[in-house]
Amino acid sequence: MMEFLIELRKEKRTGIIWILIAVGIVGALYSLLNFGLRKDSLLGLPLPPMDILLTQLYGVVLIFNLFGVIMAACLIYQLEFKGQAVKKMYVLPITLSKYYLSKFVILTGGLFMAIVLENAALARIGLTKLSEGAFDWTTLLRFAGYSFATTLPVLTFMLLIAAHFENIWLPLGVGVIGFLTGLIFATVKPAIFLLHPFVLLFRPAVAMTAEVDPRIVILSFGEVVIFLAAGLIATKKIRYA
């Protein structure tokens, strides 16, 4: 608990939490503006209203979330590398794995707040713009959880990468490459590509339905466990030069 409180105080200064909240606000405003401008063309699509509301707006919102997560994960470790602070922490009576876990919890909380803001905007659109009775809270909440679950593998992967490189441009480069390759392979059928965390992220966006794919959810949580475990183990093994 002490490690989490210390980490939370540090991240309030770095502004990382506010980055993710800002991403949520931008995503919410984008959804409101996009639907406002394209209402007639969107509602004219041969899809159920909830599928239109969720799948047609999520693609760009996903990209906002993705780059917000990449930026936050990279910045959250840069404070540790300045002035060799991470080396000094090894001589303190603290558990570095708990600090790593605290970073994960803070980033996850920030992502959760961003998705809440974005889906609040979608709820407003659904309640005010869709035909009476077309909006379904259960479908919205299910899809929100789906998008949250498929973003977590990228978050844990980027946190793992950021912990290993002092030069911020290296994890940023990994994030950009992950984005590009995930975009390329998002619609590829062989299941092996689902091991790519960025491909999992794009799956809700490329689907034409708001239905949740249980296989994608299971794979997402499986990758979260693997990447998080690898990061916790690495904090005990790595000594920074």
PDB file of C-alpha atoms in Angstrom:
ATOM      1  CA  MET A   1       0.000   0.000   0.000  1.00  0.00           C
ATOM      2  CA  MET A   2       2.860   2.366   0.818  1.00  0.00           C
ATOM      3  CA  GLU A   3       4.413   1.768  -2.605  1.00  0.00           C
ATOM      4  CA  PHE A   4       1.119   2.560  -4.339  1.00  0.00           C
ATOM      5  CA  LEU A   5       0.643   5.833  -2.449  1.00  0.00           C
ATOM      6  CA  ILE A   6       4.208   6.923  -3.244  1.00  0.00           C
ATOM      7  CA  GLU A   7       3.757   5.994  -6.896  1.00  0.00           C
ATOM      8  CA  LEU A   8       0.429   7.800  -7.084  1.00  0.00           C
ATOM      9  CA  ARG A   9       2.021  10.956  -5.694  1.00  0.00           C
ATOM     10  CA  LYS A  10       4.775  10.752  -8.319  1.00  0.00           C
ATOM     11  CA  GLU A  11       2.370  10.228 -11.186  1.00  0.00           C
ATOM     12  CA  LYS A  12       0.252  13.200 -10.140  1.00  0.00           C
ATOM     13  CA  ARG A  13       3.345  15.328 -10.770  1.00  0.00           C
ATOM     14  CA  THR A  14       4.144  13.749 -14.143  1.00  0.00           C
ATOM     15  CA  GLY A  15       0.583  14.282 -15.365  1.00  0.00           C
ATOM     16  CA  ILE A  16       0.235  10.731 -16.674  1.00  0.00           C
ATOM     17  CA  ILE A  17      -3.219  10.282 -15.176  1.00  0.00           C
ATOM     18  CA  TRP A  18      -4.322  13.526 -16.809  1.00  0.00           C
ATOM     19  CA  ILE A  19      -3.004  12.324 -20.169  1.00  0.00           C
ATOM     20  CA  LEU A  20      -5.368   9.364 -20.111  1.00  0.00           C
ATOM     21  CA  ILE A  21      -8.273  11.469 -18.859  1.00  0.00           C
ATOM     22  CA  ALA A  22      -7.576  13.949 -21.678  1.00  0.00           C
ATOM     23  CA  VAL A  23      -7.639  11.034 -24.139  1.00  0.00           C
ATOM     24  CA  GLY A  24     -11.071  10.093 -22.807  1.00  0.00           C
ATOM     25  CA  ILE A  25     -12.334  13.651 -23.191  1.00  0.00           C
ATOM     26  CA  VAL A  26     -11.005  13.914 -26.752  1.00  0.00           C
ATOM     27  CA  GLY A  27     -12.524  10.540 -27.620  1.00  0.00           C
ATOM     28  CA  ALA A  28     -15.881  11.580 -26.183  1.00  0.00           C
ATOM     29  CA  LEU A  29     -15.883  14.899 -28.070  1.00  0.00           C
ATOM     30  CA  TYR A  30     -14.886  13.128 -31.281  1.00  0.00           C
ATOM     31  CA  SER A  31     -17.804  10.705 -30.944  1.00  0.00           C
ATOM     32  CA  LEU A  32     -20.281  13.527 -30.323  1.00  0.00           C
ATOM     33  CA  LEU A  33     -18.965  15.606 -33.227  1.00  0.00           C
ATOM     34  CA  ASN A  34     -18.641  12.692 -35.649  1.00  0.00           C
ATOM     35  CA  PHE A  35     -22.157  11.421 -35.025  1.00  0.00           C
ATOM     36  CA  GLY A  36     -23.544  14.942 -35.122  1.00  0.00           C
ATOM     37  CA  LEU A  37     -22.036  15.571 -38.555  1.00  0.00           C
ATOM     38  CA  ARG A  38     -22.690  12.121 -40.035  1.00  0.00           C
ATOM     39  CA  LYS A  39     -25.959  11.186 -38.344  1.00  0.00           C
ATOM     40  CA  ASP A  40     -27.989  10.631 -41.509  1.00  0.00           C
ATOM     41  CA  SER A  41     -25.302   8.662 -43.344  1.00  0.00           C
ATOM     42  CA  LEU A  42     -24.524   6.523 -40.302  1.00  0.00           C
ATOM     43  CA  LEU A  43     -28.137   5.719 -39.510  1.00  0.00           C
ATOM     44  CA  GLY A  44     -28.631   4.871 -43.180  1.00  0.00           C
ATOM     45  CA  LEU A  45     -26.214   1.941 -42.945  1.00  0.00           C
ATOM     46  CA  PRO A  46     -27.784  -1.552 -43.142  1.00  0.00           C
ATOM     47  CA  LEU A  47     -26.888  -2.348 -39.536  1.00  0.00           C
ATOM     48  CA  PRO A  48     -28.773  -2.427 -36.229  1.00  0.00           C
ATOM     49  CA  PRO A  49     -28.670   0.977 -34.456  1.00  0.00           C
ATOM     50  CA  MET A  50     -26.464  -0.247 -31.575  1.00  0.00           C
ATOM     51  CA  ASP A  51     -23.959  -1.786 -34.002  1.00  0.00           C
ATOM     52  CA  ILE A  52     -23.789   1.540 -35.838  1.00  0.00           C
ATOM     53  CA  LEU A  53     -23.352   3.494 -32.621  1.00  0.00           C
ATOM     54  CA  LEU A  54     -20.569   1.308 -31.265  1.00  0.00           C
ATOM     55  CA  THR A  55     -18.613  -0.054 -34.230  1.00  0.00           C
ATOM     56  CA  GLN A  56     -18.687   2.982 -36.527  1.00  0.00           C
ATOM     57  CA  LEU A  57     -17.337   5.405 -33.923  1.00  0.00           C
ATOM     58  CA  TYR A  58     -14.906   3.152 -32.075  1.00  0.00           C
ATOM     59  CA  GLY A  59     -12.205   2.949 -34.776  1.00  0.00           C
ATOM     60  CA  VAL A  60     -10.778   6.448 -34.271  1.00  0.00           C
ATOM     61  CA  VAL A  61     -11.484   6.423 -30.511  1.00  0.00           C
ATOM     62  CA  LEU A  62      -9.385   3.248 -30.334  1.00  0.00           C
ATOM     63  CA  ILE A  63      -6.442   5.089 -31.892  1.00  0.00           C
ATOM     64  CA  PHE A  64      -6.753   7.873 -29.312  1.00  0.00           C
ATOM     65  CA  ASN A  65      -6.701   5.252 -26.539  1.00  0.00           C
ATOM     66  CA  LEU A  66      -3.795   3.405 -28.118  1.00  0.00           C
ATOM     67  CA  PHE A  67      -1.465   6.374 -28.378  1.00  0.00           C
ATOM     68  CA  GLY A  68      -2.549   7.601 -24.947  1.00  0.00           C
ATOM     69  CA  VAL A  69      -1.551   4.231 -23.476  1.00  0.00           C
ATOM     70  CA  ILE A  70       1.758   4.206 -25.390  1.00  0.00           C
ATOM     71  CA  MET A  71       2.627   7.735 -24.245  1.00  0.00           C
ATOM     72  CA  ALA A  72       1.635   7.111 -20.619  1.00  0.00           C
ATOM     73  CA  ALA A  73       3.511   3.795 -20.410  1.00  0.00           C
ATOM     74  CA  CYS A  74       6.668   5.385 -21.821  1.00  0.00           C
ATOM     75  CA  LEU A  75       6.522   8.452 -19.572  1.00  0.00           C
ATOM     76  CA  ILE A  76       5.768   6.506 -16.401  1.00  0.00           C
ATOM     77  CA  TYR A  77       9.292   5.058 -16.402  1.00  0.00           C
ATOM     78  CA  GLN A  78      11.186   8.116 -17.602  1.00  0.00           C
ATOM     79  CA  LEU A  79      10.970   9.655 -14.136  1.00  0.00           C
ATOM     80  CA  GLU A  80      12.708   6.559 -12.749  1.00  0.00           C
ATOM     81  CA  PHE A  81      15.593   6.846 -15.211  1.00  0.00           C
ATOM     82  CA  LYS A  82      16.316  10.536 -14.578  1.00  0.00           C
ATOM     83  CA  GLY A  83      19.256  11.039 -12.247  1.00  0.00           C
ATOM     84  CA  GLN A  84      19.620   7.250 -12.033  1.00  0.00           C
ATOM     85  CA  ALA A  85      16.742   7.184  -9.571  1.00  0.00           C
ATOM     86  CA  VAL A  86      15.890   3.590 -10.454  1.00  0.00           C
ATOM     87  CA  LYS A  87      19.373   2.461  -9.357  1.00  0.00           C
ATOM     88  CA  LYS A  88      19.040   4.253  -6.024  1.00  0.00           C
ATOM     89  CA  MET A  89      15.734   2.518  -5.387  1.00  0.00           C
ATOM     90  CA  TYR A  90      17.502  -0.843  -5.208  1.00  0.00           C
ATOM     91  CA  VAL A  91      19.167   0.134  -1.919  1.00  0.00           C
ATOM     92  CA  LEU A  92      15.913   1.264  -0.305  1.00  0.00           C
ATOM     93  CA  PRO A  93      13.807  -1.030   1.928  1.00  0.00           C
ATOM     94  CA  ILE A  94      11.043  -1.281  -0.678  1.00  0.00           C
ATOM     95  CA  THR A  95       9.804  -3.931  -3.076  1.00  0.00           C
ATOM     96  CA  LEU A  96      10.328  -2.865  -6.679  1.00  0.00           C
ATOM     97  CA  SER A  97       7.832  -5.420  -7.935  1.00  0.00           C
ATOM     98  CA  LYS A  98       5.171  -3.618  -5.885  1.00  0.00           C
ATOM     99  CA  TYR A  99       6.176  -0.351  -7.565  1.00  0.00           C
ATOM    100  CA  TYR A 100       5.793  -2.023 -10.953  1.00  0.00           C
ATOM    101  CA  LEU A 101       2.389  -3.366  -9.959  1.00  0.00           C
ATOM    102  CA  SER A 102       1.420   0.106  -8.727  1.00  0.00           C
ATOM    103  CA  LYS A 103       2.315   1.569 -12.118  1.00  0.00           C
ATOM    104  CA  PHE A 104       0.119  -1.035 -13.773  1.00  0.00           C
ATOM    105  CA  VAL A 105      -2.806  -0.251 -11.459  1.00  0.00           C
ATOM    106  CA  ILE A 106      -2.461   3.512 -12.055  1.00  0.00           C
ATOM    107  CA  LEU A 107      -2.318   3.116 -15.836  1.00  0.00           C
ATOM    108  CA  THR A 108      -5.253   0.703 -15.760  1.00  0.00           C
ATOM    109  CA  GLY A 109      -7.253   3.150 -13.656  1.00  0.00           C
ATOM    110  CA  GLY A 110      -6.479   5.978 -16.068  1.00  0.00           C
ATOM    111  CA  LEU A 111      -7.508   3.845 -19.043  1.00  0.00           C
ATOM    112  CA  PHE A 112     -10.710   2.866 -17.254  1.00  0.00           C
ATOM    113  CA  MET A 113     -11.604   6.525 -16.676  1.00  0.00           C
ATOM    114  CA  ALA A 114     -10.930   7.307 -20.352  1.00  0.00           C
ATOM    115  CA  ILE A 115     -13.243   4.514 -21.494  1.00  0.00           C
ATOM    116  CA  VAL A 116     -15.936   5.620 -19.035  1.00  0.00           C
ATOM    117  CA  LEU A 117     -15.851   9.139 -20.493  1.00  0.00           C
ATOM    118  CA  GLU A 118     -15.982   7.853 -24.061  1.00  0.00           C
ATOM    119  CA  ASN A 119     -18.878   5.522 -23.372  1.00  0.00           C
ATOM    120  CA  ALA A 120     -20.745   8.239 -21.486  1.00  0.00           C
ATOM    121  CA  ALA A 121     -20.678  10.195 -24.756  1.00  0.00           C
ATOM    122  CA  LEU A 122     -21.921   7.137 -26.654  1.00  0.00           C
ATOM    123  CA  ALA A 123     -24.723   6.719 -24.116  1.00  0.00           C
ATOM    124  CA  ARG A 124     -25.763  10.328 -24.620  1.00  0.00           C
ATOM    125  CA  ILE A 125     -25.816   9.833 -28.383  1.00  0.00           C
ATOM    126  CA  GLY A 126     -27.817   6.642 -28.054  1.00  0.00           C
ATOM    127  CA  LEU A 127     -30.376   8.161 -25.715  1.00  0.00           C
ATOM    128  CA  THR A 128     -30.874  11.331 -27.736  1.00  0.00           C
ATOM    129  CA  LYS A 129     -30.177  10.425 -31.378  1.00  0.00           C
ATOM    130  CA  LEU A 130     -31.291   6.833 -31.869  1.00  0.00           C
ATOM    131  CA  SER A 131     -34.917   5.965 -32.412  1.00  0.00           C
ATOM    132  CA  GLU A 132     -37.001   5.290 -29.330  1.00  0.00           C
ATOM    133  CA  GLY A 133     -36.260   1.892 -27.809  1.00  0.00           C
ATOM    134  CA  ALA A 134     -33.177   1.295 -29.986  1.00  0.00           C
ATOM    135  CA  PHE A 135     -30.627   2.109 -27.313  1.00  0.00           C
ATOM    136  CA  ASP A 136     -29.603  -0.790 -25.078  1.00  0.00           C
ATOM    137  CA  TRP A 137     -27.553  -0.228 -21.917  1.00  0.00           C
ATOM    138  CA  THR A 138     -26.522  -3.885 -21.694  1.00  0.00           C
ATOM    139  CA  THR A 139     -25.002  -3.843 -25.175  1.00  0.00           C
ATOM    140  CA  LEU A 140     -23.155  -0.585 -24.434  1.00  0.00           C
ATOM    141  CA  LEU A 141     -21.702  -1.836 -21.142  1.00  0.00           C
ATOM    142  CA  ARG A 142     -20.737  -5.169 -22.668  1.00  0.00           C
ATOM    143  CA  PHE A 143     -18.921  -3.463 -25.548  1.00  0.00           C
ATOM    144  CA  ALA A 144     -17.229  -1.016 -23.153  1.00  0.00           C
ATOM    145  CA  GLY A 145     -15.880  -3.942 -21.150  1.00  0.00           C
ATOM    146  CA  TYR A 146     -14.824  -5.627 -24.378  1.00  0.00           C
ATOM    147  CA  SER A 147     -12.850  -2.586 -25.548  1.00  0.00           C
ATOM    148  CA  PHE A 148     -11.277  -2.220 -22.101  1.00  0.00           C
ATOM    149  CA  ALA A 149     -10.228  -5.886 -22.036  1.00  0.00           C
ATOM    150  CA  THR A 150      -8.670  -5.752 -25.513  1.00  0.00           C
ATOM    151  CA  THR A 151      -6.659  -2.623 -24.656  1.00  0.00           C
ATOM    152  CA  LEU A 152      -5.084  -4.093 -21.516  1.00  0.00           C
ATOM    153  CA  PRO A 153      -2.644  -6.422 -23.370  1.00  0.00           C
ATOM    154  CA  VAL A 154      -1.130  -3.392 -25.124  1.00  0.00           C
ATOM    155  CA  LEU A 155      -0.907  -1.526 -21.814  1.00  0.00           C
ATOM    156  CA  THR A 156       0.923  -4.365 -20.038  1.00  0.00           C
ATOM    157  CA  PHE A 157       3.171  -4.990 -23.057  1.00  0.00           C
ATOM    158  CA  MET A 158       4.181  -1.335 -23.346  1.00  0.00           C
ATOM    159  CA  LEU A 159       4.827  -1.098 -19.599  1.00  0.00           C
ATOM    160  CA  LEU A 160       7.098  -4.143 -19.865  1.00  0.00           C
ATOM    161  CA  ILE A 161       9.009  -2.609 -22.786  1.00  0.00           C
ATOM    162  CA  ALA A 162       9.279   0.831 -21.171  1.00  0.00           C
ATOM    163  CA  ALA A 163      10.834  -0.686 -18.044  1.00  0.00           C
ATOM    164  CA  HIS A 164      13.782  -1.967 -20.094  1.00  0.00           C
ATOM    165  CA  PHE A 165      14.856   1.132 -22.026  1.00  0.00           C
ATOM    166  CA  GLU A 166      16.139   4.422 -20.663  1.00  0.00           C
ATOM    167  CA  ASN A 167      15.847   6.087 -24.083  1.00  0.00           C
ATOM    168  CA  ILE A 168      12.155   6.920 -24.455  1.00  0.00           C
ATOM    169  CA  TRP A 169      12.346   6.771 -28.251  1.00  0.00           C
ATOM    170  CA  LEU A 170      12.882   2.996 -28.198  1.00  0.00           C
ATOM    171  CA  PRO A 171       9.610   2.046 -26.466  1.00  0.00           C
ATOM    172  CA  LEU A 172       7.828   4.746 -28.490  1.00  0.00           C
ATOM    173  CA  GLY A 173       9.197   3.120 -31.651  1.00  0.00           C
ATOM    174  CA  VAL A 174       8.008  -0.284 -30.467  1.00  0.00           C
ATOM    175  CA  GLY A 175       4.565   1.178 -29.862  1.00  0.00           C
ATOM    176  CA  VAL A 176       4.379   2.710 -33.342  1.00  0.00           C
ATOM    177  CA  ILE A 177       5.551  -0.535 -34.956  1.00  0.00           C
ATOM    178  CA  GLY A 178       2.974  -2.420 -32.898  1.00  0.00           C
ATOM    179  CA  PHE A 179       0.263  -0.033 -34.091  1.00  0.00           C
ATOM    180  CA  LEU A 180       1.215  -0.426 -37.761  1.00  0.00           C
ATOM    181  CA  THR A 181       1.553  -4.208 -37.677  1.00  0.00           C
ATOM    182  CA  GLY A 182      -1.625  -4.560 -35.620  1.00  0.00           C
ATOM    183  CA  LEU A 183      -3.488  -2.493 -38.195  1.00  0.00           C
ATOM    184  CA  ILE A 184      -2.127  -4.633 -41.025  1.00  0.00           C
ATOM    185  CA  PHE A 185      -2.929  -7.989 -39.427  1.00  0.00           C
ATOM    186  CA  ALA A 186      -6.198  -7.012 -37.728  1.00  0.00           C
ATOM    187  CA  THR A 187      -8.332  -8.680 -40.391  1.00  0.00           C
ATOM    188  CA  VAL A 188      -6.025 -11.612 -41.146  1.00  0.00           C
ATOM    189  CA  LYS A 189      -7.748 -14.933 -40.428  1.00  0.00           C
ATOM    190  CA  PRO A 190      -4.957 -17.256 -39.102  1.00  0.00           C
ATOM    191  CA  ALA A 191      -5.416 -17.462 -35.315  1.00  0.00           C
ATOM    192  CA  ILE A 192      -1.658 -17.179 -34.731  1.00  0.00           C
ATOM    193  CA  PHE A 193      -1.895 -13.420 -35.331  1.00  0.00           C
ATOM    194  CA  LEU A 194      -4.157 -13.106 -32.289  1.00  0.00           C
ATOM    195  CA  LEU A 195      -1.033 -13.548 -30.157  1.00  0.00           C
ATOM    196  CA  HIS A 196      -0.082 -10.030 -31.275  1.00  0.00           C
ATOM    197  CA  PRO A 197      -1.460  -7.711 -28.518  1.00  0.00           C
ATOM    198  CA  PHE A 198      -2.105  -4.893 -30.985  1.00  0.00           C
ATOM    199  CA  VAL A 199      -4.171  -7.216 -33.200  1.00  0.00           C
ATOM    200  CA  LEU A 200      -6.405  -8.003 -30.227  1.00  0.00           C
ATOM    201  CA  LEU A 201      -6.833  -4.261 -29.704  1.00  0.00           C
ATOM    202  CA  PHE A 202      -8.122  -3.762 -33.243  1.00  0.00           C
ATOM    203  CA  ARG A 203     -10.557  -6.695 -33.309  1.00  0.00           C
ATOM    204  CA  PRO A 204     -13.575  -4.814 -31.857  1.00  0.00           C
ATOM    205  CA  ALA A 205     -12.969  -2.000 -34.351  1.00  0.00           C
ATOM    206  CA  VAL A 206     -12.840  -4.150 -37.489  1.00  0.00           C
ATOM    207  CA  ALA A 207     -15.944  -6.148 -36.573  1.00  0.00           C
ATOM    208  CA  MET A 208     -19.263  -4.993 -37.983  1.00  0.00           C
ATOM    209  CA  THR A 209     -21.114  -6.086 -34.882  1.00  0.00           C
ATOM    210  CA  ALA A 210     -21.054  -5.046 -31.232  1.00  0.00           C
ATOM    211  CA  GLU A 211     -21.159  -8.685 -30.132  1.00  0.00           C
ATOM    212  CA  VAL A 212     -18.346  -9.752 -27.802  1.00  0.00           C
ATOM    213  CA  ASP A 213     -16.019 -12.523 -29.013  1.00  0.00           C
ATOM    214  CA  PRO A 214     -15.266 -14.712 -25.923  1.00  0.00           C
ATOM    215  CA  ARG A 215     -12.107 -16.060 -27.583  1.00  0.00           C
ATOM    216  CA  ILE A 216     -10.674 -12.550 -27.891  1.00  0.00           C
ATOM    217  CA  VAL A 217     -11.499 -11.758 -24.257  1.00  0.00           C
ATOM    218  CA  ILE A 218      -9.817 -14.946 -23.009  1.00  0.00           C
ATOM    219  CA  LEU A 219      -6.712 -14.288 -25.100  1.00  0.00           C
ATOM    220  CA  SER A 220      -6.604 -10.697 -23.880  1.00  0.00           C
ATOM    221  CA  PHE A 221      -6.623 -11.632 -20.199  1.00  0.00           C
ATOM    222  CA  GLY A 222      -4.147 -14.420 -20.883  1.00  0.00           C
ATOM    223  CA  GLU A 223      -1.681 -11.958 -22.432  1.00  0.00           C
ATOM    224  CA  VAL A 224      -2.218  -9.512 -19.574  1.00  0.00           C
ATOM    225  CA  VAL A 225      -1.226 -12.215 -17.087  1.00  0.00           C
ATOM    226  CA  ILE A 226       1.851 -13.188 -19.139  1.00  0.00           C
ATOM    227  CA  PHE A 227       3.123  -9.636 -19.719  1.00  0.00           C
ATOM    228  CA  LEU A 228       2.428  -8.567 -16.145  1.00  0.00           C
ATOM    229  CA  ALA A 229       4.164 -11.638 -14.721  1.00  0.00           C
ATOM    230  CA  ALA A 230       7.155 -11.026 -17.006  1.00  0.00           C
ATOM    231  CA  GLY A 231       7.368  -7.423 -15.817  1.00  0.00           C
ATOM    232  CA  LEU A 232       7.197  -8.388 -12.142  1.00  0.00           C
ATOM    233  CA  ILE A 233       9.905 -11.029 -12.610  1.00  0.00           C
ATOM    234  CA  ALA A 234      12.082  -8.573 -14.532  1.00  0.00           C
ATOM    235  CA  THR A 235      12.066  -6.091 -11.646  1.00  0.00           C
ATOM    236  CA  LYS A 236      13.823  -8.719  -9.536  1.00  0.00           C
ATOM    237  CA  LYS A 237      16.343  -9.713 -12.222  1.00  0.00           C
ATOM    238  CA  ILE A 238      17.317  -6.476 -13.979  1.00  0.00           C
ATOM    239  CA  ARG A 239      20.002  -4.174 -12.637  1.00  0.00           C
ATOM    240  CA  TYR A 240      20.213  -0.896 -14.532  1.00  0.00           C
ATOM    241  CA  ALA A 241      23.657   0.272 -15.581  1.00  0.00           C
TER     242      ALA A 241
END
